[in-house]
XYZ file of N, CA and C in Angstrom:
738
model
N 7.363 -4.189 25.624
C 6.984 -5.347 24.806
C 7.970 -5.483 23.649
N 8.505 -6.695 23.372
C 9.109 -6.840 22.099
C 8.971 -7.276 20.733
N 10.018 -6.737 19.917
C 9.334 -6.389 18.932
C 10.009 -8.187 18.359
N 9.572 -9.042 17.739
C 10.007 -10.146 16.826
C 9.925 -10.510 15.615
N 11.123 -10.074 14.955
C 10.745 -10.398 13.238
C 10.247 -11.896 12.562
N 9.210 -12.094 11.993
C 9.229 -13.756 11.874
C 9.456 -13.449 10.499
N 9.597 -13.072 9.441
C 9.982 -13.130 8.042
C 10.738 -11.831 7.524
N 11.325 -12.489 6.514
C 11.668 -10.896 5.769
C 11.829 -11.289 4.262
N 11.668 -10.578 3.412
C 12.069 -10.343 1.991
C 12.466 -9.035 1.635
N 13.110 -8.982 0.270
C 13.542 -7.698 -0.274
C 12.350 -7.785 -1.778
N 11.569 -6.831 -1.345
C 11.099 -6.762 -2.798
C 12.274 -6.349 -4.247
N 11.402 -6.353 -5.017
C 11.707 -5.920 -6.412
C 12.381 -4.244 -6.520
N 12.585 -3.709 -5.949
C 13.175 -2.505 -5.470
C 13.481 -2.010 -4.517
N 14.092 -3.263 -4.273
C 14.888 -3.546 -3.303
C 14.638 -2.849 -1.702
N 13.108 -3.033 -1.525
C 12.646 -2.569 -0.346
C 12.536 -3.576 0.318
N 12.799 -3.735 1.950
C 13.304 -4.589 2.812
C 12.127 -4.902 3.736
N 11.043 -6.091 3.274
C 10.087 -5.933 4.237
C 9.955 -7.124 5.337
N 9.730 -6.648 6.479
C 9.725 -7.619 7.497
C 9.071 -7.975 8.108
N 8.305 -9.357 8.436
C 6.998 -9.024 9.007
C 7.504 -9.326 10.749
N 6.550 -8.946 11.719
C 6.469 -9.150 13.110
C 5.952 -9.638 14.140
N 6.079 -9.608 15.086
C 5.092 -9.500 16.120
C 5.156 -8.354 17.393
N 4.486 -8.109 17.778
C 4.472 -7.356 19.325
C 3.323 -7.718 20.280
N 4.040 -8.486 20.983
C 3.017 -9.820 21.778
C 2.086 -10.498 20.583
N 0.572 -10.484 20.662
C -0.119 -11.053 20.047
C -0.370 -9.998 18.667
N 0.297 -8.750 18.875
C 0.135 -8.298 17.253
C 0.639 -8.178 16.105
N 0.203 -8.509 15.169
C 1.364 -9.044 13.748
C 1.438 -7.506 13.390
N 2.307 -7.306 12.592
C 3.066 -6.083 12.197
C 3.873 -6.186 10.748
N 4.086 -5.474 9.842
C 5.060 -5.122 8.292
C 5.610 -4.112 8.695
N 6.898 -4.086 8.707
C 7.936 -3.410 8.680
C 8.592 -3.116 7.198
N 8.564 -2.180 6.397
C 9.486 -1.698 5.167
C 10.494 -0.520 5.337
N 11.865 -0.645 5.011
C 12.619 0.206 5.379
C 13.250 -0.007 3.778
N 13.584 1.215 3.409
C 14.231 1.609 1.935
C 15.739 1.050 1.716
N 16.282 0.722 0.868
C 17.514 0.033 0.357
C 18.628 0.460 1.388
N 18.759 2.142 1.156
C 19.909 2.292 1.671
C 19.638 3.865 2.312
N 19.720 4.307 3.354
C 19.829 5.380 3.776
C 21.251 5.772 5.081
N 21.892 7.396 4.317
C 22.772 7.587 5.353
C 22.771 7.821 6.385
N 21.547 7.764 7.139
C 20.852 7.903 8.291
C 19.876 7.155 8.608
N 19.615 7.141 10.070
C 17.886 6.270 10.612
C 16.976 7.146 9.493
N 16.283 5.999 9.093
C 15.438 6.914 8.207
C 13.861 7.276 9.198
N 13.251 8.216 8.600
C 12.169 8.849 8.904
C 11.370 7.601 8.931
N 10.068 7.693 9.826
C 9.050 6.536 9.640
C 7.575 6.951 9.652
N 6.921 6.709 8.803
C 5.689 6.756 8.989
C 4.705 5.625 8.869
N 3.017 5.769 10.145
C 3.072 4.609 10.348
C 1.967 4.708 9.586
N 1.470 3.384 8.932
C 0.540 3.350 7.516
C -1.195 2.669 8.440
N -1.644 3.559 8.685
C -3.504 3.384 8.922
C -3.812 2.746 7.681
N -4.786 1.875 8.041
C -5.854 0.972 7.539
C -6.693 1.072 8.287
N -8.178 0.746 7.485
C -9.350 0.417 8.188
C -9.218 -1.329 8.588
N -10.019 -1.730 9.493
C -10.049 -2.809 10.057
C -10.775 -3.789 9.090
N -9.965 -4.235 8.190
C -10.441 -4.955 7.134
C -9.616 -6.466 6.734
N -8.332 -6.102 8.063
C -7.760 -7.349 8.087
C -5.956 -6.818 7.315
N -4.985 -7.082 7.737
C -3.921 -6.893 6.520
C -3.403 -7.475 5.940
N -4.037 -8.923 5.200
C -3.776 -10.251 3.726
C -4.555 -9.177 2.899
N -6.293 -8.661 3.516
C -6.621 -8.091 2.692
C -5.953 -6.807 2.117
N -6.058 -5.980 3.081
C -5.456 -4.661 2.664
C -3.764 -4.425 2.202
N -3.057 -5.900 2.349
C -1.597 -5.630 2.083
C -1.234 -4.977 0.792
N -2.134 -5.263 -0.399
C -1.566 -4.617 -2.156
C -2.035 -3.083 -2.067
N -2.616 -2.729 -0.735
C -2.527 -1.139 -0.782
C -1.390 -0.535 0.281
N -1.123 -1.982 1.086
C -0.216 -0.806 2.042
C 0.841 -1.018 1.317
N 1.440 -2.150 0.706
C 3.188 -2.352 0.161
C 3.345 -1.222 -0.856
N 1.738 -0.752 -1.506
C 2.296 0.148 -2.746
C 2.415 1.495 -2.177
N 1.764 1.896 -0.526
C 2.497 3.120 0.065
C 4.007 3.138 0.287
N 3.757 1.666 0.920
C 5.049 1.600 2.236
C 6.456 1.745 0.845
N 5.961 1.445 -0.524
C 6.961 1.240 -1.604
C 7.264 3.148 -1.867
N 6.155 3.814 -1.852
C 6.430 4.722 -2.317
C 7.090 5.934 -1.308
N 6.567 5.323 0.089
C 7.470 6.138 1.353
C 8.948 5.974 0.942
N 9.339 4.517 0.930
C 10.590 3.940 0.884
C 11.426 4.681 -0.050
N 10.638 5.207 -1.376
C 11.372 5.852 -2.365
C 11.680 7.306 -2.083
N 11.192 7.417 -1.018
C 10.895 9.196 -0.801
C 12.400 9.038 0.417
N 12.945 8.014 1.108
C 13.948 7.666 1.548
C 13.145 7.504 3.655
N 11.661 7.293 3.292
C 11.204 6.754 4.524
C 10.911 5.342 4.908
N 10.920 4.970 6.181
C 10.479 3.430 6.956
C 8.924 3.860 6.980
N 8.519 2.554 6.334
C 6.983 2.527 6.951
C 6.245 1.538 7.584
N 5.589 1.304 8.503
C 5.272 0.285 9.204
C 3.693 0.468 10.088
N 2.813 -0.668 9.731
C 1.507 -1.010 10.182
C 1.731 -2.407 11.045
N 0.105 -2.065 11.799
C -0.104 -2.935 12.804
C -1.314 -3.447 12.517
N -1.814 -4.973 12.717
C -2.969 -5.491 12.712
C -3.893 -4.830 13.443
N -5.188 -4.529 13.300
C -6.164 -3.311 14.240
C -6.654 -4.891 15.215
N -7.098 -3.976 16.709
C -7.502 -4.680 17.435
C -9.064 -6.074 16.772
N -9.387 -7.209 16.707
C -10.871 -7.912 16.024
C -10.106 -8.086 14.643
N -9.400 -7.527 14.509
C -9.123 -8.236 12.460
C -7.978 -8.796 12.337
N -8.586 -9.450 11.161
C -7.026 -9.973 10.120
C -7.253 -11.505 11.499
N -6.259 -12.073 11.806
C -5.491 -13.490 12.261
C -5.766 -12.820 13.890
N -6.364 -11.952 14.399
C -6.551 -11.586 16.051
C -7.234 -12.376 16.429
N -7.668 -12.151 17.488
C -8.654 -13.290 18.108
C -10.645 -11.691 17.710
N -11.420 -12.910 17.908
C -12.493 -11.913 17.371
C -13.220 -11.269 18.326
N -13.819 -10.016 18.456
C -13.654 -9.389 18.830
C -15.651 -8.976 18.841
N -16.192 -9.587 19.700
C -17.700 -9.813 20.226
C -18.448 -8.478 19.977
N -18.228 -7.428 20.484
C -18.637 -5.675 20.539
C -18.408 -4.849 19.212
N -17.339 -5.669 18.716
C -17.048 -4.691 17.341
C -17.456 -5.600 15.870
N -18.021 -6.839 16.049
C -18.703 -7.421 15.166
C -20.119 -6.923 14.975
N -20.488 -6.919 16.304
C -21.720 -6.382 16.479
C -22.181 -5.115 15.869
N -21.354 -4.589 16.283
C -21.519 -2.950 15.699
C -21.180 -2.946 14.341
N -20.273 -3.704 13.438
C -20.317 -3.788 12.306
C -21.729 -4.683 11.318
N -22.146 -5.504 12.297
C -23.481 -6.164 11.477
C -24.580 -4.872 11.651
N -24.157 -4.162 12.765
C -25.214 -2.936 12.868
C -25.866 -2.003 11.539
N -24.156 -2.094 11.374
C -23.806 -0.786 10.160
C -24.456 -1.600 9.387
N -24.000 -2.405 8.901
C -24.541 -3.073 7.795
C -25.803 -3.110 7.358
N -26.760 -3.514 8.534
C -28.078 -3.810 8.397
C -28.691 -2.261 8.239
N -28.373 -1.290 8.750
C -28.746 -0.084 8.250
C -28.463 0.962 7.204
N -26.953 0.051 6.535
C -26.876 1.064 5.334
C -27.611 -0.146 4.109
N -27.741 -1.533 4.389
C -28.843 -1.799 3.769
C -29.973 -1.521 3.279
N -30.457 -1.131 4.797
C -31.770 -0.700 4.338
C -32.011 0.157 4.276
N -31.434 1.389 3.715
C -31.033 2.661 3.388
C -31.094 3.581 4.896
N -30.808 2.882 5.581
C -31.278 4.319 6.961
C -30.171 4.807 7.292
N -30.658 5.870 8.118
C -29.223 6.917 8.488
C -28.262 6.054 9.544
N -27.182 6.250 9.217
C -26.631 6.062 10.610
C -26.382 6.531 11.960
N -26.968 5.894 12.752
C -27.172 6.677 14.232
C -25.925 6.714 14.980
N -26.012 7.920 15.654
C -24.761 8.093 16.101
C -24.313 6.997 17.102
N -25.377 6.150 17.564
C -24.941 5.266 18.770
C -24.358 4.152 17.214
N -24.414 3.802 16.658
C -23.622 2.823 15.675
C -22.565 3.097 15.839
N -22.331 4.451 14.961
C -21.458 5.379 15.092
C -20.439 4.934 15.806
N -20.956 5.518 17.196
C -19.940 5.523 18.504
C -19.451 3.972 19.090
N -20.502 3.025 18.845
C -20.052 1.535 19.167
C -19.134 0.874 17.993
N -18.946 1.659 17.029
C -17.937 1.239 16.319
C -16.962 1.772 16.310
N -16.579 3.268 16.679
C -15.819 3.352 16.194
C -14.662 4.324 17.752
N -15.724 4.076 18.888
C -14.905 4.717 20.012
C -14.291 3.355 20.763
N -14.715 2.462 20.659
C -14.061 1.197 21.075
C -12.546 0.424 20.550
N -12.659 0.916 19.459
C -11.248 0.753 18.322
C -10.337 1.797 19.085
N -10.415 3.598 19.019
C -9.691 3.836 19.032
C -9.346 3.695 20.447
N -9.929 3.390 21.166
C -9.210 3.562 22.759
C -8.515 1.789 22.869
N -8.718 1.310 21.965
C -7.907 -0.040 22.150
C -6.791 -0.187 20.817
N -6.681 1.075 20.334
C -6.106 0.888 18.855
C -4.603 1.859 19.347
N -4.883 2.792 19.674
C -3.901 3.631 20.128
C -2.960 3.651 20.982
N -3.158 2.895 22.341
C -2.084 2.732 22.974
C -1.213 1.406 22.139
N -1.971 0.341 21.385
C -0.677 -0.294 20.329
C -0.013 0.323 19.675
N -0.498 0.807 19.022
C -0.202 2.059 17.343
C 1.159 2.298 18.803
N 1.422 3.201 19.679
C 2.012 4.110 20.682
C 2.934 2.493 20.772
N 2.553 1.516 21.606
C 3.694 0.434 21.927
C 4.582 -0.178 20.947
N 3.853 -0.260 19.821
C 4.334 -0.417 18.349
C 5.743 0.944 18.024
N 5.331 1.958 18.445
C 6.167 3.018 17.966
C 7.323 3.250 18.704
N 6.656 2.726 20.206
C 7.921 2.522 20.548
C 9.341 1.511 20.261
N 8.561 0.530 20.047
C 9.530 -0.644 19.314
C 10.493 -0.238 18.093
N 9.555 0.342 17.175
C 9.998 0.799 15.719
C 11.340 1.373 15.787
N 11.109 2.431 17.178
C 11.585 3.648 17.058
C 13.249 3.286 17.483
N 12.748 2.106 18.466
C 14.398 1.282 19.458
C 15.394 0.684 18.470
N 14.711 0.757 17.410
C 15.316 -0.048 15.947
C 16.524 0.639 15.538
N 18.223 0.421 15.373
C 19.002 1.174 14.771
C 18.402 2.270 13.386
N 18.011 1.443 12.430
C 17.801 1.601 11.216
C 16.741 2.967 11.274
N 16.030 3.052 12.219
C 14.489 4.046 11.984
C 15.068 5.371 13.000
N 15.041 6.242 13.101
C 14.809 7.624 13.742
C 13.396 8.068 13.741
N 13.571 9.240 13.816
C 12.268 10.120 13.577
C 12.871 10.882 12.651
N 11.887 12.056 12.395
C 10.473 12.152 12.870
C 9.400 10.581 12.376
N 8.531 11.283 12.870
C 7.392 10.342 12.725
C 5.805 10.970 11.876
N 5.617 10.538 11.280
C 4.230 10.491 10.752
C 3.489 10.106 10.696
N 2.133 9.962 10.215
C 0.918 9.111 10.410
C 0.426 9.652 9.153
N -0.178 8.783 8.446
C -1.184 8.214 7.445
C -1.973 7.357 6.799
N -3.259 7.960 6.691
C -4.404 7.267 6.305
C -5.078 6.195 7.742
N -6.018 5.532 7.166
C -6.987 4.621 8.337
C -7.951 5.267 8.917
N -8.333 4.870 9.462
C -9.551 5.023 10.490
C -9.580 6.644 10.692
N -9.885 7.775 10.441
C -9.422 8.863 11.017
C -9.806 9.040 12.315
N -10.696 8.257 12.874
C -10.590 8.976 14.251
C -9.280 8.253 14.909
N -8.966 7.357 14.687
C -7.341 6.389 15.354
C -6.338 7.862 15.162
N -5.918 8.250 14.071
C -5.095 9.338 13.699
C -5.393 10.010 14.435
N -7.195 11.101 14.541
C -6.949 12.256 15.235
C -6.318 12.340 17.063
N -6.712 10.900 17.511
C -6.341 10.362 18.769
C -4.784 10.551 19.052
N -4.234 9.891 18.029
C -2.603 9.496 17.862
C -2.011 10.952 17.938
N -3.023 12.129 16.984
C -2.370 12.992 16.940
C -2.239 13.940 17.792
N -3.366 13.695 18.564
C -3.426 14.695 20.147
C -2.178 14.120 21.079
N -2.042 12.495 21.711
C -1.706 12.270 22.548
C 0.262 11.411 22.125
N 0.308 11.609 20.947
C 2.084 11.106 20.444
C 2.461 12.603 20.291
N 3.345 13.008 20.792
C 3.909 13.812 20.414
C 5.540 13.472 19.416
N 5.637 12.249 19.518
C 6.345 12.139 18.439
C 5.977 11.931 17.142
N 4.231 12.058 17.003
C 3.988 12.367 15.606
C 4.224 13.449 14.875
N 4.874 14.188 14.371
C 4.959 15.928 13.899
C 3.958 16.074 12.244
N 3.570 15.121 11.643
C 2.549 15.341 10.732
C 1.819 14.499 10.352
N 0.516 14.627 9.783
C -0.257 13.528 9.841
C -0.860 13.818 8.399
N -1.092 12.825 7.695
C -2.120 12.045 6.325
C -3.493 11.786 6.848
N -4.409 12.383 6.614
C -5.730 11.746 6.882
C -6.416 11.469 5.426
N -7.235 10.442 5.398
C -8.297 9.938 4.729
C -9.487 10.313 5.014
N -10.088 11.198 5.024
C -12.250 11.726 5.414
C -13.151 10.539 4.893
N -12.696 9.546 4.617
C -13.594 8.128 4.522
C -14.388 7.647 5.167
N -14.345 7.713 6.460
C -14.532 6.906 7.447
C -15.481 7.890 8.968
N -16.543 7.102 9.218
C -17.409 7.624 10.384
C -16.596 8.435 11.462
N -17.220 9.030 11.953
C -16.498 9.705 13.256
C -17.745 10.279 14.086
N -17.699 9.443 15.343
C -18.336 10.070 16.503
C -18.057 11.392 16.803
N -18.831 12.007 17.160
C -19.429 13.343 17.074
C -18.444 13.813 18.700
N -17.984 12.610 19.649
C -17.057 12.672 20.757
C -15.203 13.379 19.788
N -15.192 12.801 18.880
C -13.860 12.825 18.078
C -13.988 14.375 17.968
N -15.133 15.602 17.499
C -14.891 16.875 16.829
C -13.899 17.666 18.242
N -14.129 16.911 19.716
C -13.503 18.023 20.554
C -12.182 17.443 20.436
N -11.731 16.581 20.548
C -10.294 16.030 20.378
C -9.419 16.849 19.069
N -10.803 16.729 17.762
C -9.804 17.563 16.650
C -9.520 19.030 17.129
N -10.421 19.544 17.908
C -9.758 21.064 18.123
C -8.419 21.055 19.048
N -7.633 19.841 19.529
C -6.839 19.587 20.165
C -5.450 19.211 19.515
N -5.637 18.902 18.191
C -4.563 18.614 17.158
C -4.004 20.094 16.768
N -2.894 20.095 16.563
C -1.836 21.263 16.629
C -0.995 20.814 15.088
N -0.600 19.652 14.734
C 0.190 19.204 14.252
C 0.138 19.546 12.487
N 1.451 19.627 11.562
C 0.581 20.197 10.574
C -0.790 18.963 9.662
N -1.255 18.868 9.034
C -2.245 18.387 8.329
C -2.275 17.833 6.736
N -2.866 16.751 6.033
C -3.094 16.675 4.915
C -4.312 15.984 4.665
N -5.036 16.439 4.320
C -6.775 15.595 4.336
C -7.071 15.536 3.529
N -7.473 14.624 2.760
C -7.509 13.495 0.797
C -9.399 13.435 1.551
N -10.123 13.963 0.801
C -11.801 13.675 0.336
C -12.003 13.674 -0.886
N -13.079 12.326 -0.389
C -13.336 11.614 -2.094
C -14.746 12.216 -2.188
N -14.945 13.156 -3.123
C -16.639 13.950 -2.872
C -17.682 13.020 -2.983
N -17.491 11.723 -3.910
C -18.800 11.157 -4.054
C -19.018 10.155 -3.417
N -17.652 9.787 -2.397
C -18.096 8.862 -1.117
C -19.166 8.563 -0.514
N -20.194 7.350 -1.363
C -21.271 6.879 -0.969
C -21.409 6.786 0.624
N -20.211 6.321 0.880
C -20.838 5.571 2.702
C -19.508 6.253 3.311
N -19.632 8.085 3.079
C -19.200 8.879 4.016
C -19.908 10.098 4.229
N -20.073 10.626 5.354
C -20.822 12.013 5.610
C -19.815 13.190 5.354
N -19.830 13.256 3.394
C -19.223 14.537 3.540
C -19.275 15.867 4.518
N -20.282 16.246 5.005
C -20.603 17.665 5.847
C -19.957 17.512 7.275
N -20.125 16.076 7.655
C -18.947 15.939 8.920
C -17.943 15.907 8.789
N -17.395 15.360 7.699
C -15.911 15.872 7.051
C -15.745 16.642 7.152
N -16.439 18.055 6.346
C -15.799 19.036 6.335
C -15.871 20.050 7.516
N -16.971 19.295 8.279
C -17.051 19.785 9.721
C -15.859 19.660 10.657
N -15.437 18.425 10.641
C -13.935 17.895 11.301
C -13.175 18.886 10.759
N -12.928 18.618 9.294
C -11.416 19.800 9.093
C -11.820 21.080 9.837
N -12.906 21.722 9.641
C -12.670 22.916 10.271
C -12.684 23.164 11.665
N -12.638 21.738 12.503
C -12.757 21.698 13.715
C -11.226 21.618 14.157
N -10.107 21.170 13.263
C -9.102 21.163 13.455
C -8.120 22.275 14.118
N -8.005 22.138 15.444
C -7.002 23.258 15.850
C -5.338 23.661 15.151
N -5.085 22.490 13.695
C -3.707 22.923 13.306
C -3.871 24.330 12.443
N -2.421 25.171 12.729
C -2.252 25.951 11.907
C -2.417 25.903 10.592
N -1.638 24.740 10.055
C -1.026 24.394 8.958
C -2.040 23.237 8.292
N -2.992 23.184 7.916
C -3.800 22.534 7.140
C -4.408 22.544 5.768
N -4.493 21.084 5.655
C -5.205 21.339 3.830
C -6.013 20.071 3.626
N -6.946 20.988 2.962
C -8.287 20.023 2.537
C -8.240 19.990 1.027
N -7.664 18.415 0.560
C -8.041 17.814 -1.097
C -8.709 17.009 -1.026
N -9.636 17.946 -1.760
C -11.225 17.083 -2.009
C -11.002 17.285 -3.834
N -11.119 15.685 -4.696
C -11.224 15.103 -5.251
C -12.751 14.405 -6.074
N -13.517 14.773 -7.059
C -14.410 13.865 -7.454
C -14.289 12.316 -7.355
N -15.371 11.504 -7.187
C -15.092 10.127 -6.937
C -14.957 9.625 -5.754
N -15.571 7.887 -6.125
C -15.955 7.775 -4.499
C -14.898 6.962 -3.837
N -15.199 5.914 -2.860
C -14.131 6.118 -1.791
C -12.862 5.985 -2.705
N -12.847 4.536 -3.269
C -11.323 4.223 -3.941
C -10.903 4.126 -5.028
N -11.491 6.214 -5.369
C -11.339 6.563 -6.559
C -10.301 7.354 -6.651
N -9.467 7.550 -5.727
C -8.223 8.273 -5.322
C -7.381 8.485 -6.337
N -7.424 9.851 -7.116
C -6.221 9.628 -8.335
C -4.932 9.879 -7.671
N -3.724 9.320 -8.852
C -2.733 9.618 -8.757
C -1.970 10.391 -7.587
N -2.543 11.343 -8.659
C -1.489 13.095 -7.866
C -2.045 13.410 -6.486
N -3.337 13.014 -6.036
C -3.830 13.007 -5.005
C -2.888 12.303 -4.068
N -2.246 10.999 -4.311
C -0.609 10.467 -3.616
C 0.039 10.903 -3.680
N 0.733 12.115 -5.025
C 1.818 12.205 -5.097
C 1.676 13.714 -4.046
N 0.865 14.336 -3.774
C 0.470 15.514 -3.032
C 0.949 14.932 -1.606
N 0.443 13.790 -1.338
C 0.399 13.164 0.086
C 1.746 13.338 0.310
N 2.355 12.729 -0.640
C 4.342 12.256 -0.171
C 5.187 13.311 -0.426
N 4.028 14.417 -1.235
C 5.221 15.221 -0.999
C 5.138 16.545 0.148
N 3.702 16.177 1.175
C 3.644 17.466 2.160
C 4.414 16.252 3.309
N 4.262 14.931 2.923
C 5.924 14.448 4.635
C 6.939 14.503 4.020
N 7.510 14.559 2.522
C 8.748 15.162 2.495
C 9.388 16.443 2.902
N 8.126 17.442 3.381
C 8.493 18.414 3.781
C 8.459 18.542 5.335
N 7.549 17.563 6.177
C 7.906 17.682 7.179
C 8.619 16.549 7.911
N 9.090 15.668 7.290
C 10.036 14.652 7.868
C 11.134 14.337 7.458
N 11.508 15.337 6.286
C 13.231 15.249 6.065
C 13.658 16.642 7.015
């Protein structure tokens, strides 16, 4: 599938962003001013919230990869943003809704209708996407992954092997199908928890990390809820893929 740039600008520091397509999926491409090499790329997770909405959080990653001398680049999730809509995963989101309304637990069948349908339609893009990226003069590897959906990541991270490290976010639900896949991740790790994350199940969080088959892992857990993320909690992030993608 090919990749088609329909815009580009240079921001204000002089980061080079481009937007895309790959067939029907829109795509941001940012690659840093100047590098003496394909630069490193990592690809920037979002939750399915659309990316007009979520763009003033990804440009201020994709800005701060760029400075670290990496390409970073996201894909519209399957139902959001300008896609066509998406019948099964609306549903399951009015689900959620109506039950964290009315204060009830969330059942794992919510759970699973939200969030196993994404990744098995989220991942082989994220993968066709990477391949495109990757055909690009300008980008090499390695490759990384951060933040979004974590079960999309833990997926990506079992079955890409051109991912070599991954950023996770503990924000976000995870079917109880996802804990055998994490004992299947090898790759090293960085996992950002926000402790007072109203509408996350800390204990499955910390159930996941320790379900994680990587050697090389780390759990920063942070006071505050979801997008209370301080600072250094980023600057921690960029600086465990400066260590594994330069």
């Amino acid at each position: 599938m090919a990749l088609h740039f329909t815009s580009e600008q240079r921001l204000d520091d002089d980061v080079l962003e481009r937007e895309f397509t790959l067939g029907e999926i829109p795509g941001i491409l940012w690659t840093p001013a100047s590098t003496s090499a394909p630069a490193p790329l990592i690809l920037l997770g979002h939750p399915p919230l659309g990316l007009h909405k979520m763009y003033p959080r990804l440009v201020a990653r994709a800005r701060h990869a760029a400075a670290d001398g990496f390409a970073a680049a996201t894909i519209e999730l399957p139902g959001s943003g300008d896609r066509p809509r998406w019948a099964a995963a609306e549903q399951a989101r009015a689900d959620l809704r109506r039950a964290m309304e009315a204060g009830e637990p969330v059942s794992d069948e919510i759970i699973d209708a939200l969030i196993l349908p994404l990744v098995d339609k989220a991942v082989p893009e994220w993968q066709t996407a990477l391949d495109a990226l990757l055909s690009l003069p300008e980008i090499g590897g390695p490759v990384g992954y951060s933040g979004g959906v974590i079960s999309i990541g833990v997926r990506l991270a079992v079955v890409e092997p051109r991912i070599v490290a991954a950023g996770f976010f503990a924000g976000s639900f995870v079917p109880r199908a996802m804990f055998e896949e994490a004992r299947q991740v090898t790759i090293p790790l960085h996992v950002l928890l926000q402790w007072d994350d109203d509408g996350n199940d800390r204990q499955a969080a910390l159930d996941l990390f320790d379900a994680f088959g990587s050697k090389e892992k780390s759990l920063h857990a942070n006071m505050g809820g979801h997008t209370g993320v301080p600072q250094f909690a980023g600057d921690a992030a960029a600086q465990f893929f400066t260590r594994h993608l330069n």
